Amino acid sequence: IRPLPGIPPAVILVDDSAAIQEAIAHLRQQRHTNIVFIGANISLSSGIKRLDSYTKAMHESGLAINEEQ
């Protein structure tokens, strides 16, 4: 974010965990069962949290995680 004098910075925050849970629930309602996790560098804290949220949402949905994909 580039600061401008006299103008407060705009910030958009996303609740990754809620978004991942909502996405998996939606896909599950559409009868998708092979849902994979793509993205987020898992060496970063945000990547670890996203992967954890994906894993939790998959287990809560009763879906298996395919480690080979």
PDB file of C-alpha atoms in Angstrom:
ATOM      1  CA  ILE A   1       0.000   0.000   0.000  1.00  0.00           C
ATOM      2  CA  ARG A   2       1.399   3.346  -1.005  1.00  0.00           C
ATOM      3  CA  PRO A   3       0.575   5.944   1.654  1.00  0.00           C
ATOM      4  CA  LEU A   4      -0.832   9.244   0.467  1.00  0.00           C
ATOM      5  CA  PRO A   5      -0.731  12.263   2.763  1.00  0.00           C
ATOM      6  CA  GLY A   6      -4.114  12.960   4.348  1.00  0.00           C
ATOM      7  CA  ILE A   7      -5.794   9.844   2.923  1.00  0.00           C
ATOM      8  CA  PRO A   8      -6.154   6.783   5.122  1.00  0.00           C
ATOM      9  CA  PRO A   9      -5.198   3.529   3.373  1.00  0.00           C
ATOM     10  CA  ALA A  10      -7.981   1.261   2.155  1.00  0.00           C
ATOM     11  CA  VAL A  11      -7.759  -2.263   3.480  1.00  0.00           C
ATOM     12  CA  ILE A  12      -9.690  -5.343   2.431  1.00  0.00           C
ATOM     13  CA  LEU A  13      -9.433  -8.369   4.670  1.00  0.00           C
ATOM     14  CA  VAL A  14     -10.709 -11.837   3.836  1.00  0.00           C
ATOM     15  CA  ASP A  15     -11.567 -14.538   6.342  1.00  0.00           C
ATOM     16  CA  ASP A  16      -9.754 -17.339   4.516  1.00  0.00           C
ATOM     17  CA  SER A  17     -11.088 -20.060   6.790  1.00  0.00           C
ATOM     18  CA  ALA A  18     -14.729 -19.073   6.329  1.00  0.00           C
ATOM     19  CA  ALA A  19     -14.240 -18.633   2.572  1.00  0.00           C
ATOM     20  CA  ILE A  20     -12.667 -22.079   2.212  1.00  0.00           C
ATOM     21  CA  GLN A  21     -15.399 -23.706   4.298  1.00  0.00           C
ATOM     22  CA  GLU A  22     -18.090 -21.967   2.241  1.00  0.00           C
ATOM     23  CA  ALA A  23     -16.457 -22.959  -1.058  1.00  0.00           C
ATOM     24  CA  ILE A  24     -16.160 -26.619  -0.072  1.00  0.00           C
ATOM     25  CA  ALA A  25     -19.739 -26.699   1.234  1.00  0.00           C
ATOM     26  CA  HIS A  26     -20.952 -25.218  -2.063  1.00  0.00           C
ATOM     27  CA  LEU A  27     -18.988 -27.721  -4.130  1.00  0.00           C
ATOM     28  CA  ARG A  28     -20.255 -30.562  -1.940  1.00  0.00           C
ATOM     29  CA  GLN A  29     -23.852 -29.403  -2.511  1.00  0.00           C
ATOM     30  CA  GLN A  30     -23.125 -29.578  -6.242  1.00  0.00           C
ATOM     31  CA  ARG A  31     -22.095 -33.214  -5.674  1.00  0.00           C
ATOM     32  CA  HIS A  32     -18.390 -32.647  -6.273  1.00  0.00           C
ATOM     33  CA  THR A  33     -16.223 -35.046  -4.288  1.00  0.00           C
ATOM     34  CA  ASN A  34     -12.694 -34.612  -5.674  1.00  0.00           C
ATOM     35  CA  ILE A  35     -11.815 -31.161  -4.349  1.00  0.00           C
ATOM     36  CA  VAL A  36      -8.130 -30.286  -4.223  1.00  0.00           C
ATOM     37  CA  PHE A  37      -6.122 -27.549  -2.545  1.00  0.00           C
ATOM     38  CA  ILE A  38      -4.171 -25.393  -5.008  1.00  0.00           C
ATOM     39  CA  GLY A  39      -2.101 -22.423  -4.010  1.00  0.00           C
ATOM     40  CA  ALA A  40      -0.676 -20.730  -0.970  1.00  0.00           C
ATOM     41  CA  ASN A  41       2.950 -21.268  -0.111  1.00  0.00           C
ATOM     42  CA  ILE A  42       2.851 -23.552   2.930  1.00  0.00           C
ATOM     43  CA  SER A  43       6.122 -22.102   4.193  1.00  0.00           C
ATOM     44  CA  LEU A  44       4.148 -18.936   5.060  1.00  0.00           C
ATOM     45  CA  SER A  45       1.773 -18.682   8.014  1.00  0.00           C
ATOM     46  CA  SER A  46      -1.125 -17.714   5.713  1.00  0.00           C
ATOM     47  CA  GLY A  47      -0.476 -20.783   3.549  1.00  0.00           C
ATOM     48  CA  ILE A  48      -0.410 -23.057   6.577  1.00  0.00           C
ATOM     49  CA  LYS A  49      -3.711 -21.608   7.842  1.00  0.00           C
ATOM     50  CA  ARG A  50      -5.339 -22.028   4.412  1.00  0.00           C
ATOM     51  CA  LEU A  51      -4.196 -25.632   4.116  1.00  0.00           C
ATOM     52  CA  ASP A  52      -5.414 -26.340   7.674  1.00  0.00           C
ATOM     53  CA  SER A  53      -8.786 -24.758   6.833  1.00  0.00           C
ATOM     54  CA  TYR A  54      -9.058 -26.871   3.676  1.00  0.00           C
ATOM     55  CA  THR A  55      -8.198 -30.054   5.579  1.00  0.00           C
ATOM     56  CA  LYS A  56     -10.705 -29.261   8.336  1.00  0.00           C
ATOM     57  CA  ALA A  57     -13.491 -28.393   5.870  1.00  0.00           C
ATOM     58  CA  MET A  58     -12.889 -31.569   3.880  1.00  0.00           C
ATOM     59  CA  HIS A  59     -13.069 -33.737   7.006  1.00  0.00           C
ATOM     60  CA  GLU A  60     -16.191 -31.931   8.243  1.00  0.00           C
ATOM     61  CA  SER A  61     -17.797 -32.535   4.833  1.00  0.00           C
ATOM     62  CA  GLY A  62     -16.925 -36.224   4.988  1.00  0.00           C
ATOM     63  CA  LEU A  63     -14.675 -35.966   1.959  1.00  0.00           C
ATOM     64  CA  ALA A  64     -11.330 -37.695   1.537  1.00  0.00           C
ATOM     65  CA  ILE A  65      -8.192 -35.769   0.711  1.00  0.00           C
ATOM     66  CA  ASN A  66      -6.330 -37.205  -2.252  1.00  0.00           C
ATOM     67  CA  GLU A  67      -2.644 -36.592  -1.479  1.00  0.00           C
ATOM     68  CA  GLU A  68      -1.595 -37.707  -4.973  1.00  0.00           C
ATOM     69  CA  GLN A  69      -3.108 -34.734  -6.804  1.00  0.00           C
TER      70      GLN A  69
END
